[in-house]
Amino acid sequence: MDLKILGPVAAELDGRSVALDGSKQRTAFAALLLAHGKVLTDERLTTLLWGWDPPATSAKQLYTYVSRLRTRLGAHLRLERHGPGYLMDIGDAGFDWDVFRTLADAGRAELRAARYADAERALTEALALWRGSALSDVTGHLAQAEGPRMEEARLSALENCTEAALALGRHTETVPGLTRQVALHPLRERPRGQLMTALSRCGRQADALAVYEEGRRVLADDLGIDPGPDLRTLHQEVLTGTLTPPQAPERHATELVEPALRVGGAPQEPGPRTEAGGSGWRGLVPSTLPAAPGDFTGRAAETQEVLDALGNQQDVVVTGAPGTGKSALALWAAERCRADFPQGRLYADLRTAPADGGGPRAPGEVLGWFLGALGIAPDQMPVALDERVQLYRTLLADRRMLIVLDNAFDDTQVRPLLPGGASRTVVTGVRSPLASLEGMRLVRLGPMERAEANELLVAVAGRGRFAGAPEAAARIAEFCDRLPLALRIAAARLAAHPHWPAALFADRLASPERRLGELRIGSLDVRAGLAAELAQLGPADRASFAALATAGLSRLTAGDAVALLGTGPDVAEEILERLADARLLDAWGIDDDSSLCYRFMPLVLLFAQEGHQSPVPALA
């Protein structure tokens, strides 16, 4: 098990996320982790959860949070009542904060011993554990108590890593990241001195002196003090040209420049950057988006909602069940606003190929693609995730680009890929954690309206296929749950077999035993999409999914799940919610006693029951 607080609080078992509720439960979990096996009293936990004015029910709520942690973490961690509080023993689980401190300490020791390459490797590995601001989704009380020391440790490790890189002679590569660090932390003198050193070694003495003068002015204005002796000495060395050379052999002596656009075989000079929103850089304009579906149909309101959000400088999350057309909508909207992003458009599928397990793709890999598209040569590509993020955001700081992140798994995968600035991002995905991305417009997709579903069938299959057979079109649409993927497959099969009457194909879809087999053509397969989502669940949830489907109930409540699965009410409710989060169950409404109701959509139910039936081969 892997336990993480260097970013959003998370727990992973065998590479899959363990469900954690809102900020209060995450706060309790993180606080117990930070106690490092010591008893954390009820009083301290209550303060971290609610501050100095807890509610009257705080003791009961605290018990509930701890109880749910026990349920979800199972036998992998030991969480016990101990005297006046709780004690958590993580055993041999990995805890990213402990791993970070061990690597950071080792890197600092190697740096002091002048083993610069070893220092850089250890520190780079340590910094790669950070997925954003530590404790980013806990209460403000815990964040204020623990966040500053953790951020200071990160900054110290980053500065030590930069020190090692400068000693190795890689001053050119450090300039973008140092520029950002100085902008973010103008009162820290060490990174300012490192930036002066890097610029001076790149032959940019005037820029190095300007960095010093800016720091002197900030310190005087904000604190009423002068720069410290180390920064003043470095300033004098830059002025006199007596700066100490790198302490280890230089590995690279290249400079990051804009890619030149070749016209007629002759390279042009790289052009200057323009203001954000202008006509773009004169040079290579990256555009890696796939083509939008030319026969895209319907979803007019949802498309306009995406375009309105982008026009109002807001990022977008498009979410919905498998097969609802999230990717198609994102690409269609991106094509509609091409002129608004003249400096480039980038695309990445955040899900690995089915042959590789169909799991979440690492953000570092995606950033490598993006940086390559932005002109960064392989030998200039940073290794650590943190450095890739910094370079990516630096390069996009004054560019207006559109980023499409398709098939996202959760918010922790997406956060390193958000560029900020004038660029905008469209994210597609199934799961609810994407809703936690700050400042995002959430656009939800469900089944298409009946008229839209009919239009999509006609657009793909051809209007003549349904001439005189409107009833057959309506039946096909309903058998497809009015989902765009299934509708597109059905229409494509009719287009590929002009001798099939629409009514005949509707009859074949009417057979539950063969329906999923019919809904596949080429690389499009309804069953494969559902299987990919099911594969992201743990074995217990997959077994529960099959057991609930076998009952064949038109609706499910937590009480039904208790009876079918033999669990307690809390566990049954959490299983239902995890299946709903994966969009394998539909939250259908509220029962008379205020209990949530759920249901299987017909195609999902057929998929779930396949393990108990022998599917009939599809029509060739």
Short mmCIF file of C-alpha atoms in Angstrom, two decimals, residues 26 71 104 161 171 175 248 259 305 314 409-410 421 460 494 510 512 526 537:
data_model
loop_
_atom_site.label_atom_id
_atom_site.label_comp_id
_atom_site.label_asym_id
_atom_site.label_seq_id
_atom_site.Cartn_x
_atom_site.Cartn_y
_atom_site.Cartn_z
CA ARG A 26 -8.67 13.09 4.60
CA THR A 71 -13.32 -0.09 6.73
CA ALA A 104 16.39 14.57 0.67
CA CYS A 161 19.16 19.82 -6.39
CA HIS A 171 23.46 26.06 -15.86
CA VAL A 175 17.39 28.89 -15.93
CA ALA A 248 32.46 19.25 -12.05
CA PRO A 259 12.09 26.08 -32.72
CA GLU A 305 -21.44 25.38 -22.46
CA GLN A 314 -12.41 28.98 -17.47
CA PHE A 409 -8.40 8.95 -14.21
CA ASP A 410 -8.50 11.40 -11.29
CA GLY A 421 -1.79 31.56 -17.43
CA VAL A 460 -23.64 7.88 -39.93
CA LEU A 494 -25.78 -0.65 -41.16
CA ALA A 510 -33.62 -6.94 -29.34
CA PRO A 512 -30.24 -9.65 -24.96
CA VAL A 526 -19.19 -1.09 -26.20
CA LEU A 537 -11.98 -1.50 -9.66
#
